[in-house]
Amino acid sequence: MGVAYKAVQWNRQKFVYDIILLSTVVFYLFCFEGISLQFSSDLDLKGIWIRAFGSAAFILLHVILSIGPLSRLSAKFLPLLYNRRHMGVTMFILALLHARDALAWYHDFGNLEPIVSLFVSNTHYADFVRFPFEALGGVALVILFLMAATSHDFWLTNLTAPVWKALHMGVYLAYGLLVGHVVLGALETNTHPFLTLAVGVGFVWIVGIHLMTSLREAQKDGAPLFGKPAKAQVDADGFVHVGSVQDIPENRAKIAVIAGERVAIFKYDGQISAISNVCQHQNGPLGEGKVVDGCITCPWHGYQYLPDSGISPPPFTEKIPTFNVKLQGDQILVSAKPNLPGTPVVPAVIGQV
Amino acid sequence: MDSTAIAVVEWVINLVRAYAIAGLIFAFLFVTFLVKRVDSGAQGWALGFRVLIIPGVVAFWPMFAIRLLRGKGHPTEKNAHRLAAKQSAGAQ
Ligand code: HEM
Ligand code: HEM
Ligand code: FES
C-alpha cells in the first residue's frame, strides 16, 4: 500500500497467472500459423503473422472487457479482475506487433514514410466500405498505449484514481474503433464472412453482459437506470435511516447511497461505523470487503482502513471520508454529510441507549 | 492524394515527434533525479519501477513539468464524498 514502488509486486499467484496467460497467447499464435499454412499454402508468412497478432489482441480485448461485468455477477472472477492490468499490457504488445508488421507490409513500397502513408494512401474518409480502416486501428492503438503506459500504481497516485479511471474508460472507445477496423478491413480485403460474423457475436456478448450488470447494480442501489436517483430521506438532525443492525452480518457492511456516492456501514465488535465506499487505491468497493484484524479490508487489492477514522494503519497514509453514525434502538442512522478524510468518529455501540 | 494533405500530415507527425523527443529527454531527467519530489513513494533506486514509468512520462511530461515548477507533489483525488466533506467543513 502506497509505500516504495516496485516494478511488479510478484507473488506465487501472480506468477502462475502470468505463465498461463503467456503460454496461452504463444499457443494461440502458433496454432494460427499452423492452421493458416494448412489451408492456404500460398499465403505469405508475414501476412499470416499480421493476422495472428491482430486477432490475438482482439480476442484478448474481449476477455479483458468481460472481466469487469463477470466479477460483478460472480465473485469467482475476482482474481482475474485483480490481474486485469497485465492482460492489458500483453494485449497492447500484441496490437503493437500487429501494427508494426502491417505498416511494414502494406506501406513500405512507396516513397512516403510508412506512418505518413498510413493516413494518406487511402483517403476515402467519406466512403463507408472503402473507409481507411487502418486509421481506425491507429487511433485505437494510441489509446491502448496510453492505458498500458499508465498501468503502474504510480499513475493511479499521480493522475488520481478518477482521472485514471476516465482514461481507462477509453478502452470502450478503442473497442468501438477496432470493431470498425476489423469489419471494414475484412470487407475491403475480402476475407471470409465468418470474421464479420464472429465480430458481431463478440459485440453482442460485450454489450449484453454490460447491460445486464448495470441493470443489476442500479437495482441494488434502488436507483432508476435513467434519470436522477431518488434522494435519501434526511431527518431534521441531518441523518439518514439506512436500516436495522440485524441486516448486517458480523465484520461485514451494508451499502447505502448518501451524498451522491455509496457509503459502507460496517458492523464489528458490537459497534457500527460508516465510511465512504470508495477505496483510495483504484476505487474498489470497500463495503464488499470484510473487517480483518480490526481493519476494513478492500476486496480488490487488500488496502486497509481503520473503521473509526478511515485512515490506513501506519506506515500507510491513505485517508478516506468518514460519516457520523448513531443508533435508535436497532435502527442505524448515518449523517447525510461526510467528514473530511481521516476524521475520527465515535462508533455507535449496539445495545447501548 | 494531393501534396498539401501530405504536407499537413507530415507536419503533424513532426510535431508529435518533437513532443515525444522533448518528453524522452525530460523523462530521463525525471526518473533519475526528480520523481521523489512529486511522489514520496519513489524510494531507493527501484530500477525496474523507474524504467516502467518512462513511456507514460513521455506522454504526460508537461503535467510533471508544471508540478515541479510549482513545487507541488501529486494531488489527492476528488469524488462526491471528498468534495461534500470539504464543502461542509468550509461552511462551519
Ligand atoms: C496502426 C495501427 C494498425 C494498422 C496499420 C493495422 C492494419 C491492419 C491491416 C492492414 C489489416 C488487414 C490484414 C489482412 O486482412 O491481411 C488488419 C486487420 C486486423 N487488425 Fe489491424 N491494424 C492496426 C491496429 C490494430 C489494433 C490496435 C488491433 C487490436 C486489437 C487490430 C486488430 C486487427 C484484427 C483483429 C484484424 C483482422 C485480422 C484478420 O484479418 O484475421 N489492428 N489490420
Ligand atoms: C511491459 C509489460 C508490463 C508492465 C509495464 C507491467 C506492469 C505492471 C505493474 C505496474 C504492476 C503493478 C505492480 C504491483 O503489483 O503493485 C503489475 C503487476 C502484475 N503484473 Fe505486470 N506488467 C507487464 C507485463 C506483465 C505480463 C506480461 C504479465 C503476465 C503475463 C504480468 C503480470 C502481472 C501480475 C499478475 C501482476 C499483479 C497484479 C495486481 O495484483 O495488481 N505483467 N504489472
Ligand atoms: S481498489 Fe485496490 S485495494 Fe482497494
XYZ file of C-alpha atoms and ligand atoms in Angstrom:
535
model
C 0.000 0.000 0.000
C 1.430 3.275 -1.103
C 4.946 2.616 0.178
C 8.077 2.301 -2.007
C 7.151 1.481 -5.598
C 8.456 -1.658 -7.238
C 8.271 -2.699 -10.891
C 5.951 -5.630 -10.232
C 4.886 -6.931 -6.833
C 5.267 -10.593 -7.580
C 3.745 -13.395 -5.595
C 3.034 -17.028 -6.360
C -0.500 -16.455 -7.601
C 0.580 -13.665 -9.951
C 3.379 -15.831 -11.214
C 1.057 -18.726 -12.065
C -1.355 -16.316 -13.701
C 1.431 -14.863 -15.865
C 2.635 -18.250 -17.000
C -0.893 -19.296 -18.002
C -1.571 -16.025 -19.835
C 1.710 -16.005 -21.746
C 1.625 -19.669 -22.722
C -1.988 -19.378 -23.904
C -1.033 -16.455 -26.143
C 2.015 -18.229 -27.578
C -0.018 -21.421 -28.117
C -2.699 -19.443 -29.968
C -0.172 -17.688 -32.216
C 1.468 -20.921 -33.318
C -1.860 -22.704 -33.840
C -2.961 -19.770 -36.000
C 0.178 -20.007 -38.096
C -0.065 -23.784 -38.454
C -3.741 -23.819 -39.438
C -3.359 -20.916 -41.901
C -0.489 -22.666 -43.668
C -2.548 -25.845 -43.820
C -5.469 -24.184 -45.556
C -3.688 -21.932 -47.994
C -0.026 -22.543 -48.518
C 0.217 -19.668 -50.978
C -0.230 -17.148 -48.157
C 2.800 -15.128 -47.200
C 4.131 -15.874 -43.726
C 4.346 -12.162 -42.910
C 0.677 -11.753 -43.768
C -0.238 -14.650 -41.505
C 1.585 -13.131 -38.541
C -0.163 -9.791 -39.080
C -3.468 -11.609 -38.731
C -2.283 -13.827 -35.871
C -1.163 -10.835 -33.767
C -4.218 -8.750 -34.673
C -6.732 -11.468 -33.868
C -4.935 -12.474 -30.651
C -5.065 -8.855 -29.456
C -8.730 -8.506 -30.435
C -9.750 -11.732 -28.659
C -7.798 -10.757 -25.546
C -9.599 -7.404 -25.571
C -12.917 -9.277 -25.379
C -11.647 -11.224 -22.366
C -10.479 -8.012 -20.674
C -13.811 -6.267 -21.285
C -15.729 -9.269 -19.925
C -13.878 -9.466 -16.605
C -15.432 -6.358 -15.037
C -19.096 -7.374 -15.519
C -18.411 -11.072 -14.836
C -16.806 -10.332 -11.471
C -19.901 -8.278 -10.597
C -22.058 -11.313 -11.358
C -19.876 -13.832 -9.521
C -17.026 -13.450 -7.021
C -15.296 -16.372 -8.736
C -13.937 -13.985 -11.358
C -12.364 -11.578 -8.854
C -8.804 -12.960 -9.165
C -8.979 -12.162 -12.887
C -10.040 -8.617 -12.040
C -7.023 -8.001 -9.810
C -4.742 -9.080 -12.600
C -6.504 -7.401 -15.479
C -3.692 -4.888 -15.842
C -1.195 -7.449 -17.087
C -3.609 -8.783 -19.644
C -3.974 -5.212 -20.836
C -0.254 -4.724 -21.257
C 0.043 -8.073 -23.036
C -2.763 -7.157 -25.425
C -1.161 -3.787 -26.176
C 2.123 -5.507 -27.068
C 0.275 -7.910 -29.412
C -1.545 -4.992 -31.047
C 1.751 -3.135 -31.443
C 3.370 -6.109 -33.173
C 0.351 -6.382 -35.486
C 0.506 -2.690 -36.369
C 4.278 -2.735 -36.860
C 4.106 -5.675 -39.267
C 1.074 -4.253 -41.088
C 2.774 -0.886 -41.580
C 5.944 -2.520 -42.842
C 4.000 -4.844 -45.122
C 1.432 -2.592 -46.755
C 3.092 0.790 -46.698
C 6.737 0.127 -47.284
C 6.600 0.210 -51.068
C 6.019 3.869 -51.910
C 8.323 6.824 -51.455
C 6.442 8.082 -48.393
C 7.345 7.121 -44.861
C 5.107 4.245 -43.703
C 3.487 6.298 -40.944
C 2.563 9.137 -43.345
C 1.325 6.706 -45.933
C -0.948 5.136 -43.270
C -3.075 8.289 -43.252
C -2.790 9.446 -46.858
C -2.628 6.350 -49.056
C -6.366 5.790 -48.786
C -8.397 8.975 -48.470
C -11.923 7.641 -48.871
C -12.809 9.137 -45.490
C -16.364 9.839 -46.684
C -16.974 6.351 -48.076
C -18.239 3.614 -45.798
C -16.990 0.477 -47.493
C -13.691 1.926 -48.718
C -13.067 3.885 -45.486
C -9.368 3.769 -44.490
C -9.793 1.185 -41.764
C -6.090 1.284 -40.831
C -6.534 4.800 -39.422
C -9.209 3.444 -37.019
C -6.705 0.865 -35.786
C -4.071 3.571 -35.418
C -6.249 5.743 -33.167
C -7.192 2.694 -31.078
C -3.514 1.820 -30.729
C -2.769 5.281 -29.309
C -5.483 4.818 -26.664
C -4.189 1.355 -25.792
C -0.677 2.775 -25.490
C -1.799 5.429 -23.014
C -3.525 2.767 -20.912
C -0.577 0.358 -20.956
C 1.913 3.158 -20.223
C -0.065 4.272 -17.171
C -0.729 0.806 -15.729
C 1.676 1.132 -12.799
C 0.295 2.215 -9.403
C 2.481 5.315 -9.691
C -0.012 6.595 -12.267
C -3.021 5.986 -10.049
C -1.464 8.263 -7.451
C -0.170 10.869 -9.861
C -3.179 11.116 -12.162
C -5.589 10.372 -9.229
C -7.968 7.418 -9.383
C -10.919 9.229 -11.069
C -8.718 10.579 -13.896
C -7.015 7.220 -14.282
C -10.399 5.502 -14.450
C -11.649 8.026 -17.001
C -8.594 7.263 -19.119
C -9.299 3.556 -18.824
C -12.883 4.139 -19.966
C -11.158 4.962 -23.245
C -10.951 1.215 -23.737
C -14.604 1.298 -24.848
C -13.813 3.923 -27.482
C -10.851 1.808 -28.577
C -13.103 -1.241 -28.765
C -15.625 0.614 -30.946
C -12.862 1.808 -33.284
C -11.461 -1.712 -33.506
C -14.839 -3.226 -34.375
C -14.871 -0.756 -37.269
C -11.251 -1.580 -38.115
C -11.868 -5.308 -38.318
C -15.256 -5.230 -40.068
C -14.244 -2.666 -42.694
C -10.831 -4.291 -43.072
C -12.468 -7.620 -43.737
C -14.880 -6.035 -46.245
C -12.023 -4.421 -48.111
C -9.631 -7.349 -48.146
C -12.469 -9.760 -48.975
C -11.847 -12.009 -46.008
C -14.278 -14.815 -45.317
C -17.635 -13.541 -43.936
C -17.002 -15.740 -40.908
C -14.780 -12.977 -39.498
C -17.559 -10.370 -39.684
C -19.971 -12.822 -38.063
C -17.543 -13.562 -35.212
C -17.050 -9.848 -34.565
C -20.844 -9.451 -34.433
C -21.216 -12.251 -31.885
C -18.422 -10.753 -29.764
C -20.075 -7.335 -29.914
C -23.481 -8.663 -28.804
C -21.807 -10.535 -25.914
C -19.891 -7.451 -24.667
C -22.889 -5.112 -24.878
C -25.156 -7.801 -23.374
C -23.199 -8.503 -20.188
C -22.585 -4.794 -19.632
C -26.301 -4.017 -19.876
C -27.182 -6.924 -17.609
C -24.764 -5.938 -14.852
C -25.624 -2.244 -14.946
C -29.294 -3.134 -14.558
C -28.457 -5.271 -11.525
C -26.263 -2.557 -9.996
C -28.994 0.036 -10.400
C -31.490 -2.322 -8.769
C -29.134 -2.814 -5.810
C -28.882 0.940 -5.264
C -32.638 1.297 -5.615
C -31.973 3.806 -8.356
C -33.650 4.002 -11.752
C -31.347 3.270 -14.687
C -32.170 6.593 -16.282
C -32.828 9.943 -14.648
C -31.955 11.142 -11.164
C -31.905 8.625 -8.302
C -34.420 9.166 -5.502
C -32.879 11.345 -2.761
C -32.231 9.652 0.593
C -34.723 10.776 3.292
C -32.826 13.141 5.602
C -34.360 13.794 9.061
C -34.323 17.111 10.964
C -30.913 16.380 12.554
C -29.352 15.706 9.153
C -29.287 11.914 9.472
C -30.434 9.192 7.067
C -32.161 5.933 8.081
C -30.252 3.084 6.479
C -31.925 0.069 8.090
C -31.513 -2.280 11.015
C -28.447 -3.665 12.807
C -29.813 -7.143 12.056
C -29.386 -6.569 8.310
C -25.602 -6.669 8.632
C -23.559 -9.837 9.300
C -20.642 -9.505 11.756
C -17.487 -7.914 10.226
C -19.406 -7.057 7.091
C -21.088 -3.974 5.689
C -24.321 -2.726 4.250
C -24.124 -0.239 1.395
C -26.355 2.834 1.122
C -26.202 5.798 -1.248
C -25.710 9.084 0.645
C -24.326 12.423 -0.598
C -24.153 11.237 -4.199
C -21.961 8.201 -3.586
C -22.061 4.826 -1.830
C -21.349 4.582 1.904
C -20.188 1.374 3.631
C -21.768 0.816 7.063
C -19.745 -1.812 8.952
C -20.728 -3.958 11.976
C -17.798 -5.276 14.060
C -17.091 -5.918 17.769
C -20.631 -4.862 18.702
C -20.186 -1.484 17.032
C -21.231 0.356 13.874
C -19.007 2.681 11.791
C -19.593 4.243 8.384
C -17.007 5.293 5.792
C -17.071 6.223 2.131
C -17.330 3.090 -0.024
C -14.606 4.292 -2.409
C -11.135 2.790 -1.879
C -8.327 5.293 -2.416
C -6.330 2.783 -4.432
C -8.420 2.006 -7.517
C -11.828 2.971 -6.140
C -12.667 -0.615 -5.178
C -15.948 -1.230 -3.259
C -14.924 -1.237 0.439
C -18.442 -2.232 1.521
C -17.977 -5.578 -0.232
C -14.906 -6.238 1.904
C -14.542 -7.541 5.467
C -13.129 -6.323 8.748
C -9.857 -8.245 9.117
C -7.576 -7.736 12.145
C -9.650 -4.721 13.109
C -9.291 -3.063 9.698
C -11.735 -2.666 6.828
C -10.003 -4.565 4.046
C -10.672 -3.735 0.395
C -11.845 -6.789 -1.580
C -9.864 -5.766 -4.646
C -6.223 -5.440 -3.567
C -6.341 -5.516 0.219
C -5.755 -1.875 1.165
C -6.819 -1.437 4.796
C -8.554 1.339 6.748
C -9.426 1.743 10.432
C -13.244 1.718 10.634
C -13.483 4.617 13.116
C -11.173 7.039 11.266
C -10.864 5.950 7.615
C -7.064 6.071 7.930
C -4.774 3.265 6.752
C -2.759 1.782 9.638
C 0.866 3.041 9.765
C 3.176 3.132 7.853
C 0.487 3.745 5.236
C -1.051 7.161 4.774
C -4.299 6.737 2.804
C -7.316 8.598 4.184
C -10.957 8.391 3.196
C -14.059 10.337 4.327
C -15.992 9.088 7.388
C -19.627 9.534 8.427
C -21.109 10.189 11.878
C -23.374 7.334 12.995
C -25.962 6.803 15.737
C -28.491 4.169 16.722
C -32.181 4.429 17.607
C -32.997 1.030 19.045
C -31.714 -1.275 16.325
C -32.163 1.356 13.598
C -28.947 2.777 12.137
C -28.736 6.495 11.341
C -25.920 7.874 9.206
C -25.095 11.570 8.792
C -26.050 12.969 5.388
C -22.759 14.908 5.292
C -19.363 13.216 5.018
C -16.492 14.268 7.328
C -13.109 15.232 5.930
C -10.965 12.199 5.008
C -9.423 10.643 8.122
C -11.743 12.346 10.649
C -12.143 10.105 13.745
C -15.759 9.192 14.515
C -17.114 7.566 17.687
C -18.607 4.212 16.645
C -22.228 3.575 17.655
C -22.311 0.803 20.264
C -25.025 -1.798 19.682
C -27.415 -2.325 22.592
C -26.489 0.933 24.286
C -29.142 3.650 24.562
C -3.532 12.302 -52.884
C -2.734 15.984 -53.214
C 0.519 17.369 -51.899
C -0.968 19.833 -49.388
C -2.648 16.987 -47.488
C 0.637 15.087 -47.442
C 2.406 18.206 -46.185
C -0.169 18.664 -43.413
C 0.100 15.047 -42.297
C 3.902 15.240 -42.339
C 3.806 18.463 -40.348
C 1.515 16.966 -37.686
C 3.668 13.861 -37.427
C 6.798 16.005 -36.968
C 5.011 17.921 -34.227
C 4.196 14.669 -32.418
C 7.810 13.581 -32.858
C 9.146 16.812 -31.349
C 6.807 16.390 -28.373
C 7.987 12.809 -27.880
C 11.694 13.672 -28.143
C 11.311 16.508 -25.642
C 9.373 14.069 -23.443
C 12.101 11.456 -23.693
C 14.784 13.901 -22.573
C 12.532 15.096 -19.756
C 11.672 11.515 -18.775
C 15.326 10.522 -18.312
C 15.970 13.526 -16.085
C 12.677 12.909 -14.284
C 13.171 9.244 -13.421
C 16.814 9.710 -12.396
C 16.570 12.883 -10.298
C 13.085 14.321 -9.965
C 10.418 11.657 -9.240
C 10.951 11.817 -5.493
C 9.906 15.452 -5.492
C 6.410 14.701 -6.811
C 5.877 11.294 -5.197
C 7.427 10.082 -1.957
C 6.553 6.515 -2.967
C 9.619 6.522 -5.258
C 12.245 5.364 -2.790
C 15.691 3.873 -3.256
C 16.802 3.011 -6.778
C 13.986 0.625 -7.805
C 15.375 0.486 -11.328
C 12.511 -1.598 -12.723
C 9.946 0.878 -11.488
C 11.829 3.850 -12.909
C 12.154 2.237 -16.343
C 8.474 1.178 -16.354
C 7.163 4.707 -15.959
C 9.257 6.199 -18.784
C 6.701 5.668 -21.615
C 3.971 7.299 -19.553
C 6.212 10.227 -18.607
C 6.978 10.763 -22.308
C 3.227 11.051 -22.903
C 2.348 13.174 -19.846
C 5.566 15.159 -19.341
C 4.058 18.676 -19.328
C 1.933 17.690 -16.307
C 5.037 16.769 -14.302
C 6.990 19.782 -15.580
C 4.261 22.125 -14.310
C 4.041 20.265 -10.990
C 7.803 20.539 -10.484
C 7.857 24.238 -11.424
C 5.101 24.939 -8.922
C 6.898 22.840 -6.297
C 3.799 20.685 -5.816
C 3.515 16.958 -5.126
C 0.836 14.656 -6.518
C -2.811 15.671 -5.927
C -5.422 13.690 -3.998
C -8.487 12.564 -5.868
C -11.811 14.360 -5.906
C -15.058 12.429 -5.584
C -18.587 13.219 -4.369
C -17.786 12.441 -0.699
C -14.453 14.260 -0.599
C -15.975 17.349 -2.235
C -19.028 17.329 0.066
C -16.791 16.903 3.146
C -14.649 19.865 2.094
C -17.711 21.963 1.420
C -19.365 21.320 4.781
C -16.018 21.741 6.600
C -15.568 25.093 4.877
C -19.092 26.183 5.800
C -18.509 25.739 9.533
C -1.626 1.438 -36.730
C -2.430 0.510 -36.400
C -2.961 -0.605 -37.253
C -2.766 -0.906 -38.582
C -1.937 -0.153 -39.589
C -3.497 -2.105 -38.854
C -3.555 -2.710 -40.099
C -4.328 -3.789 -40.381
C -4.456 -4.381 -41.683
C -3.744 -3.896 -42.923
C -5.327 -5.415 -41.589
C -5.774 -6.340 -42.716
C -4.931 -7.562 -42.641
C -5.322 -8.590 -43.638
O -6.523 -8.851 -43.764
O -4.421 -9.152 -44.257
C -5.750 -5.507 -40.226
C -6.626 -6.447 -39.734
C -6.899 -6.610 -38.367
N -6.476 -5.779 -37.340
Fe -5.289 -4.172 -37.518
N -4.113 -2.511 -37.710
C -3.801 -1.625 -36.706
C -4.220 -1.687 -35.392
C -4.909 -2.741 -34.834
C -5.169 -2.892 -33.446
C -4.750 -1.911 -32.346
C -5.851 -4.038 -33.298
C -6.257 -4.526 -31.933
C -6.794 -5.404 -31.441
C -6.058 -4.633 -34.610
C -6.739 -5.804 -34.888
C -6.938 -6.325 -36.146
C -7.683 -7.508 -36.435
C -8.369 -8.388 -35.389
C -7.678 -7.683 -37.814
C -8.344 -8.805 -38.604
C -7.351 -9.885 -38.762
C -7.727 -10.880 -39.815
O -7.963 -10.463 -40.966
O -7.734 -12.064 -39.493
N -5.466 -3.803 -35.525
N -5.127 -4.501 -39.510
C 5.588 -4.176 -20.262
C 4.960 -5.073 -19.627
C 4.380 -4.964 -18.242
C 4.228 -3.886 -17.440
C 4.610 -2.468 -17.725
C 3.613 -4.330 -16.233
C 3.272 -3.518 -15.193
C 2.782 -3.967 -14.019
C 2.511 -3.158 -12.899
C 2.742 -1.697 -12.848
C 2.032 -3.911 -11.915
C 1.579 -3.443 -10.578
C 2.663 -3.638 -9.582
C 2.071 -4.071 -8.311
O 1.825 -5.305 -8.155
O 1.850 -3.243 -7.437
C 1.998 -5.218 -12.391
C 1.577 -6.263 -11.657
C 1.408 -7.501 -12.184
N 1.859 -7.939 -13.418
Fe 2.618 -6.818 -14.840
N 3.381 -5.662 -16.327
C 3.843 -6.079 -17.530
C 3.777 -7.319 -18.031
C 3.138 -8.330 -17.391
C 2.817 -9.514 -18.022
C 3.115 -9.844 -19.457
C 2.197 -10.261 -17.082
C 1.619 -11.610 -17.218
C 1.618 -12.316 -18.242
C 2.143 -9.528 -15.866
C 1.608 -9.970 -14.682
C 1.433 -9.196 -13.591
C 0.674 -9.591 -12.418
C -0.031 -10.900 -12.253
C 0.657 -8.502 -11.531
C -0.082 -8.369 -10.203
C -1.359 -7.610 -10.426
C -2.040 -6.953 -9.255
O -2.389 -7.609 -8.275
O -2.263 -5.730 -9.309
N 2.725 -8.347 -16.096
N 2.447 -5.244 -13.690
S -9.043 -0.767 -5.036
Fe -7.138 -1.669 -4.839
S -7.178 -2.092 -2.765
Fe -8.988 -1.090 -2.961
